Amino acid sequence: MKKFKDYEKLAIFAKAMAHPVRLEMLAHLSAHDYCYTGDLVDVFPLAQSTVSQHLKELKKAGLIQGKICPPKVRYCLDEENWKIAKELFEAFFKQKNV
Amino acid sequence: MKKFKDYEKLAIFAKAMAHPVRLEMLAHLSAHDYCYTGDLVDVFPLAQSTVSQHLKELKKAGLIQGKICPPKVRYCLDEENWKIAKELFEAFFKQKNV
DNA sequence: ATCGTTTATCGTAAATAAACGATGAATTTT
DNA sequence: AAAATTCATCGTTTATTTACGATAAACGAT
């Protein structure tokens, strides 16, 4: 059966993951439970604004969440969507028939 | 351990998959073993040149192969890279630690 | 040799992405 | 109240993506 709707969603997740820096960020969050923007600024050789922009992309796709903890912002994986993404990718690669 | 190299590769696969049309194309090839460009032009409401361009993207990422069968071109999944992509995504979503 | 079929490539326009520095908002510290 | 810290957003530049129509290339059929 056609699952175009799923592909829309899957494409959004794939797009968020379509950059090495964002994959590193996700991996970092997967490994560390949470982190602040500044932590990532220290890790990547990128301007603070660029790191922030990548985080925004990940948040837009729903893969991460940001919680304001003044004066910082604490990011963590969005476990629910992370699970959905995992399942969509799994299903996509599993399928071998319509 | 850091696997930056893998993230480069994974990002390339994710980028190729970051468009609903290309996901549909991959699904189509996954379901039909092979198809010609024209088959896809009939399926999608897109210009022939656009379909060809998407196929080029998928080929560039290594996810599909094209074989010239005059006067057509026959596309199929690149099984080897398809497997690699599948494994990279699996590993990525599985990891929960450094 | 010409014609029709099939597909890739070219050229172009509009949209989106990636990177940066500078600025601004929120909140804690002094 | 002022200063410092942390982070998002703005404005900009450059590059890439997406889509199209038009053209070119390759080849079989006539």
Short mmCIF file of C-alpha atoms (C1' of nucleotides) in Angstrom, two decimals:
data_model
loop_
_atom_site.label_atom_id
_atom_site.label_comp_id
_atom_site.label_asym_id
_atom_site.label_seq_id
_atom_site.Cartn_x
_atom_site.Cartn_y
_atom_site.Cartn_z
CA MET A 1 0.00 0.00 0.00
CA LYS A 2 1.05 3.56 -0.62
CA LYS A 3 2.42 5.28 2.41
CA PHE A 4 3.05 8.70 1.03
CA LYS A 5 2.20 10.33 4.31
CA ASP A 6 4.91 8.35 6.03
CA TYR A 7 7.35 9.36 3.36
CA GLU A 8 6.63 13.01 4.05
CA LYS A 9 7.50 12.45 7.66
CA LEU A 10 10.44 10.23 6.87
CA ALA A 11 11.77 12.81 4.45
CA ILE A 12 11.66 15.42 7.20
CA PHE A 13 13.65 13.20 9.53
CA ALA A 14 16.10 12.30 6.77
CA LYS A 15 16.58 15.94 5.93
CA ALA A 16 17.38 16.77 9.54
CA MET A 17 19.93 13.97 9.49
CA ALA A 18 21.40 15.02 6.18
CA HIS A 19 24.35 16.85 7.71
CA PRO A 20 27.31 15.33 9.57
CA VAL A 21 27.25 18.00 12.25
CA ARG A 22 23.63 17.33 13.06
CA LEU A 23 24.29 13.61 13.19
CA GLU A 24 27.10 14.28 15.63
CA MET A 25 24.77 16.41 17.70
CA LEU A 26 22.16 13.69 17.80
CA ALA A 27 24.80 11.13 18.71
CA HIS A 28 26.06 13.42 21.43
CA LEU A 29 22.57 13.75 22.86
CA SER A 30 22.02 10.05 22.50
CA ALA A 31 25.14 9.47 24.55
CA HIS A 32 24.83 12.23 27.12
CA ASP A 33 21.12 12.44 27.83
CA TYR A 34 21.24 16.20 27.61
CA CYS A 35 23.52 19.12 26.96
CA TYR A 36 23.58 22.89 26.68
CA THR A 37 24.15 24.86 23.53
CA GLY A 38 27.51 25.97 24.85
CA ASP A 39 28.68 22.38 25.22
CA LEU A 40 28.18 21.86 21.52
CA VAL A 41 29.79 25.17 20.64
CA ASP A 42 32.89 23.85 22.40
CA VAL A 43 32.73 20.56 20.53
CA PHE A 44 32.30 21.84 17.00
CA PRO A 45 34.58 24.22 15.12
CA LEU A 46 31.63 26.42 14.24
CA ALA A 47 30.31 29.79 15.26
CA GLN A 48 27.81 29.83 18.09
CA SER A 49 25.14 31.07 15.73
CA THR A 50 25.74 28.18 13.36
CA VAL A 51 25.45 25.65 16.15
CA SER A 52 22.24 27.31 17.23
CA GLN A 53 20.93 27.11 13.69
CA HIS A 54 21.63 23.39 13.47
CA LEU A 55 19.86 22.87 16.77
CA LYS A 56 16.92 24.77 15.39
CA GLU A 57 16.79 22.42 12.41
CA LEU A 58 16.80 19.38 14.65
CA LYS A 59 14.09 20.89 16.80
CA LYS A 60 12.01 21.77 13.75
CA ALA A 61 12.14 18.16 12.65
CA GLY A 62 11.08 17.16 16.13
CA LEU A 63 14.15 15.11 16.92
CA ILE A 64 15.21 17.18 19.90
CA GLN A 65 13.65 19.32 22.59
CA GLY A 66 14.97 22.47 24.21
CA LYS A 67 14.20 23.46 27.77
CA ILE A 68 15.06 26.87 29.11
CA CYS A 69 17.16 26.58 32.25
CA PRO A 70 18.33 30.15 32.77
CA PRO A 71 20.62 31.32 31.64
CA LYS A 72 21.14 28.22 29.54
CA VAL A 73 19.03 26.07 27.27
CA ARG A 74 19.12 22.39 27.88
CA TYR A 75 18.63 20.11 24.91
CA CYS A 76 17.74 16.48 24.85
CA LEU A 77 16.40 13.97 22.37
CA ASP A 78 12.68 13.98 21.78
CA GLU A 79 12.31 10.35 22.73
CA GLU A 80 8.89 9.99 21.19
CA ASN A 81 9.84 11.25 17.75
CA TRP A 82 13.19 9.56 17.98
CA LYS A 83 11.32 6.29 18.31
CA ILE A 84 9.05 7.17 15.43
CA ALA A 85 12.02 8.04 13.24
CA LYS A 86 13.74 4.82 14.17
CA GLU A 87 10.66 2.85 13.26
CA LEU A 88 10.06 4.68 10.00
CA PHE A 89 13.61 4.06 8.85
CA GLU A 90 13.42 0.45 9.93
CA ALA A 91 10.17 -0.08 8.09
CA PHE A 92 11.52 1.65 5.04
CA PHE A 93 14.56 -0.57 4.77
CA LYS A 94 12.63 -3.65 5.66
CA GLN A 95 10.00 -3.34 2.98
CA LYS A 96 10.68 -5.41 -0.08
CA ASN A 97 7.18 -5.37 -1.46
CA VAL A 98 4.19 -3.12 -1.97
CA MET B 1 34.13 5.92 19.97
CA LYS B 2 33.89 8.67 17.40
CA LYS B 3 32.67 7.53 14.04
CA PHE B 4 32.81 10.75 12.10
CA LYS B 5 33.61 8.96 8.90
CA ASP B 6 30.44 6.97 9.18
CA TYR B 7 28.49 10.13 9.76
CA GLU B 8 29.79 11.54 6.51
CA LYS B 9 28.49 8.49 4.71
CA LEU B 10 25.28 8.38 6.68
CA ALA B 11 24.68 12.05 5.95
CA ILE B 12 25.03 11.35 2.24
CA PHE B 13 22.45 8.59 2.42
CA ALA B 14 20.14 10.71 4.55
CA LYS B 15 20.42 13.57 2.11
CA ALA B 16 19.46 11.31 -0.78
CA MET B 17 16.46 10.21 1.25
CA ALA B 18 15.51 13.74 2.25
CA HIS B 19 12.81 14.11 -0.38
CA PRO B 20 9.46 12.31 -0.55
CA VAL B 21 9.76 11.71 -4.28
CA ARG B 22 13.12 10.01 -3.90
CA LEU B 23 11.78 7.87 -1.08
CA GLU B 24 8.92 6.83 -3.33
CA MET B 25 11.39 6.00 -6.05
CA LEU B 26 13.44 3.86 -3.72
CA ALA B 27 10.30 2.16 -2.46
CA HIS B 28 9.24 1.54 -6.04
CA LEU B 29 12.58 -0.05 -6.84
CA SER B 30 12.47 -2.00 -3.65
CA ALA B 31 9.11 -3.39 -4.70
CA HIS B 32 9.69 -3.90 -8.40
CA ASP B 33 13.30 -5.01 -8.65
CA TYR B 34 13.87 -2.65 -11.54
CA CYS B 35 12.23 -0.02 -13.68
CA TYR B 36 12.89 2.40 -16.48
CA THR B 37 12.98 6.15 -16.21
CA GLY B 38 9.77 6.38 -18.19
CA ASP B 39 7.93 4.21 -15.68
CA LEU B 40 8.70 6.75 -13.00
CA VAL B 41 7.80 9.67 -15.24
CA ASP B 42 4.36 8.07 -15.52
CA VAL B 43 4.09 7.62 -11.78
CA PHE B 44 5.08 11.07 -10.64
CA PRO B 45 3.46 14.37 -11.59
CA LEU B 46 6.83 15.79 -12.52
CA ALA B 47 8.63 16.72 -15.68
CA GLN B 48 10.81 14.04 -17.21
CA SER B 49 13.88 16.14 -16.54
CA THR B 50 13.00 16.42 -12.88
CA VAL B 51 12.56 12.68 -12.53
CA SER B 52 15.91 12.18 -14.23
CA GLN B 53 17.49 14.63 -11.83
CA HIS B 54 16.15 12.80 -8.78
CA LEU B 55 17.47 9.55 -10.19
CA LYS B 56 20.83 11.20 -10.60
CA GLU B 57 20.82 12.19 -6.94
CA LEU B 58 20.04 8.66 -5.87
CA LYS B 59 22.76 7.32 -8.11
CA LYS B 60 25.25 9.88 -6.80
CA ALA B 61 24.56 8.69 -3.27
CA GLY B 62 25.10 5.14 -4.45
CA LEU B 63 21.63 3.90 -3.57
CA ILE B 64 20.69 2.92 -7.12
CA GLN B 65 22.36 1.73 -10.28
CA GLY B 66 21.49 2.50 -13.87
CA LYS B 67 22.09 0.12 -16.74
CA ILE B 68 21.72 1.21 -20.33
CA CYS B 69 19.32 -1.03 -22.21
CA PRO B 70 18.77 0.88 -25.44
CA PRO B 71 16.83 2.87 -25.89
CA LYS B 72 15.97 2.82 -22.20
CA VAL B 73 17.87 2.96 -18.96
CA ARG B 74 17.06 0.36 -16.40
CA TYR B 75 17.39 1.29 -12.76
CA CYS B 76 17.61 -0.94 -9.77
CA LEU B 77 18.70 -0.66 -6.16
CA ASP B 78 22.39 -0.87 -5.45
CA GLU B 79 21.99 -3.79 -3.10
CA GLU B 80 25.42 -3.41 -1.56
CA ASN B 81 25.05 0.23 -0.60
CA TRP B 82 21.43 -0.32 0.29
CA LYS B 83 22.62 -2.81 2.86
CA ILE B 84 25.28 -0.44 4.11
CA ALA B 85 22.75 2.36 4.45
CA LYS B 86 20.37 0.08 6.29
CA GLU B 87 23.12 -0.90 8.71
CA LEU B 88 24.34 2.63 9.26
CA PHE B 89 20.85 3.84 10.10
CA GLU B 90 20.27 0.88 12.35
CA ALA B 91 23.54 1.44 14.18
CA PHE B 92 22.80 5.12 14.49
CA PHE B 93 19.45 4.61 16.14
CA LYS B 94 20.69 1.77 18.24
CA GLN B 95 23.60 3.60 19.83
CA LYS B 96 22.83 4.95 23.24
CA ASN B 97 26.38 5.38 24.40
CA VAL B 98 29.79 6.54 23.24
"C1'" DA C 1 19.68 8.28 -44.08
"C1'" DT C 2 15.71 9.86 -41.58
"C1'" DC C 3 12.45 9.37 -37.89
"C1'" DG C 4 10.70 8.21 -33.44
"C1'" DT C 5 11.66 6.86 -28.77
"C1'" DT C 6 13.97 7.31 -24.54
"C1'" DT C 7 16.71 9.57 -21.39
"C1'" DA C 8 20.41 12.78 -19.86
"C1'" DT C 9 22.10 17.32 -19.70
"C1'" DC C 10 21.90 22.43 -20.13
"C1'" DG C 11 20.22 26.77 -18.82
"C1'" DT C 12 17.45 29.24 -15.79
"C1'" DA C 13 14.58 30.90 -11.88
"C1'" DA C 14 13.06 30.50 -7.29
"C1'" DA C 15 13.58 28.54 -2.93
"C1'" DT C 16 16.24 26.66 0.75
"C1'" DA C 17 20.48 25.76 3.33
"C1'" DA C 18 24.90 26.85 5.53
"C1'" DA C 19 27.97 29.80 7.50
"C1'" DC C 20 29.35 34.05 9.78
"C1'" DG C 21 29.37 38.37 12.73
"C1'" DA C 22 26.52 41.50 15.14
"C1'" DT C 23 22.70 42.46 17.83
"C1'" DG C 24 19.16 41.59 21.23
"C1'" DA C 25 16.61 39.17 25.03
"C1'" DA C 26 16.56 36.82 29.38
"C1'" DT C 27 18.43 35.97 33.65
"C1'" DT C 28 22.09 35.59 37.18
"C1'" DT C 29 25.80 37.78 39.49
"C1'" DT C 30 28.07 41.63 41.34
"C1'" DA D 1 21.49 49.37 38.80
"C1'" DA D 2 25.14 47.60 36.10
"C1'" DA D 3 27.77 43.88 34.26
"C1'" DA D 4 28.34 39.29 32.71
"C1'" DT D 5 26.61 35.01 30.78
"C1'" DT D 6 24.03 32.32 27.62
"C1'" DC D 7 21.62 31.69 23.67
"C1'" DA D 8 18.40 32.94 19.74
"C1'" DT D 9 17.59 35.80 15.99
"C1'" DC D 10 18.73 39.14 12.25
"C1'" DG D 11 21.03 40.34 8.15
"C1'" DT D 12 24.11 38.93 4.76
"C1'" DT D 13 26.73 36.09 1.50
"C1'" DT D 14 27.52 31.97 -0.95
"C1'" DA D 15 26.22 27.48 -2.30
"C1'" DT D 16 22.93 23.98 -3.15
"C1'" DT D 17 18.37 22.20 -4.33
"C1'" DT D 18 14.20 21.85 -6.91
"C1'" DA D 19 11.61 22.47 -10.71
"C1'" DC D 20 10.85 23.40 -15.54
"C1'" DG D 21 11.37 23.61 -20.74
"C1'" DA D 22 14.50 23.01 -24.38
"C1'" DT D 23 18.08 20.67 -26.42
"C1'" DA D 24 21.27 16.91 -27.24
"C1'" DA D 25 22.71 12.08 -27.36
"C1'" DA D 26 21.98 7.26 -28.29
"C1'" DC D 27 19.85 3.84 -30.64
"C1'" DG D 28 16.26 0.92 -33.03
"C1'" DA D 29 12.99 0.99 -36.71
"C1'" DT D 30 11.59 2.42 -41.25
#
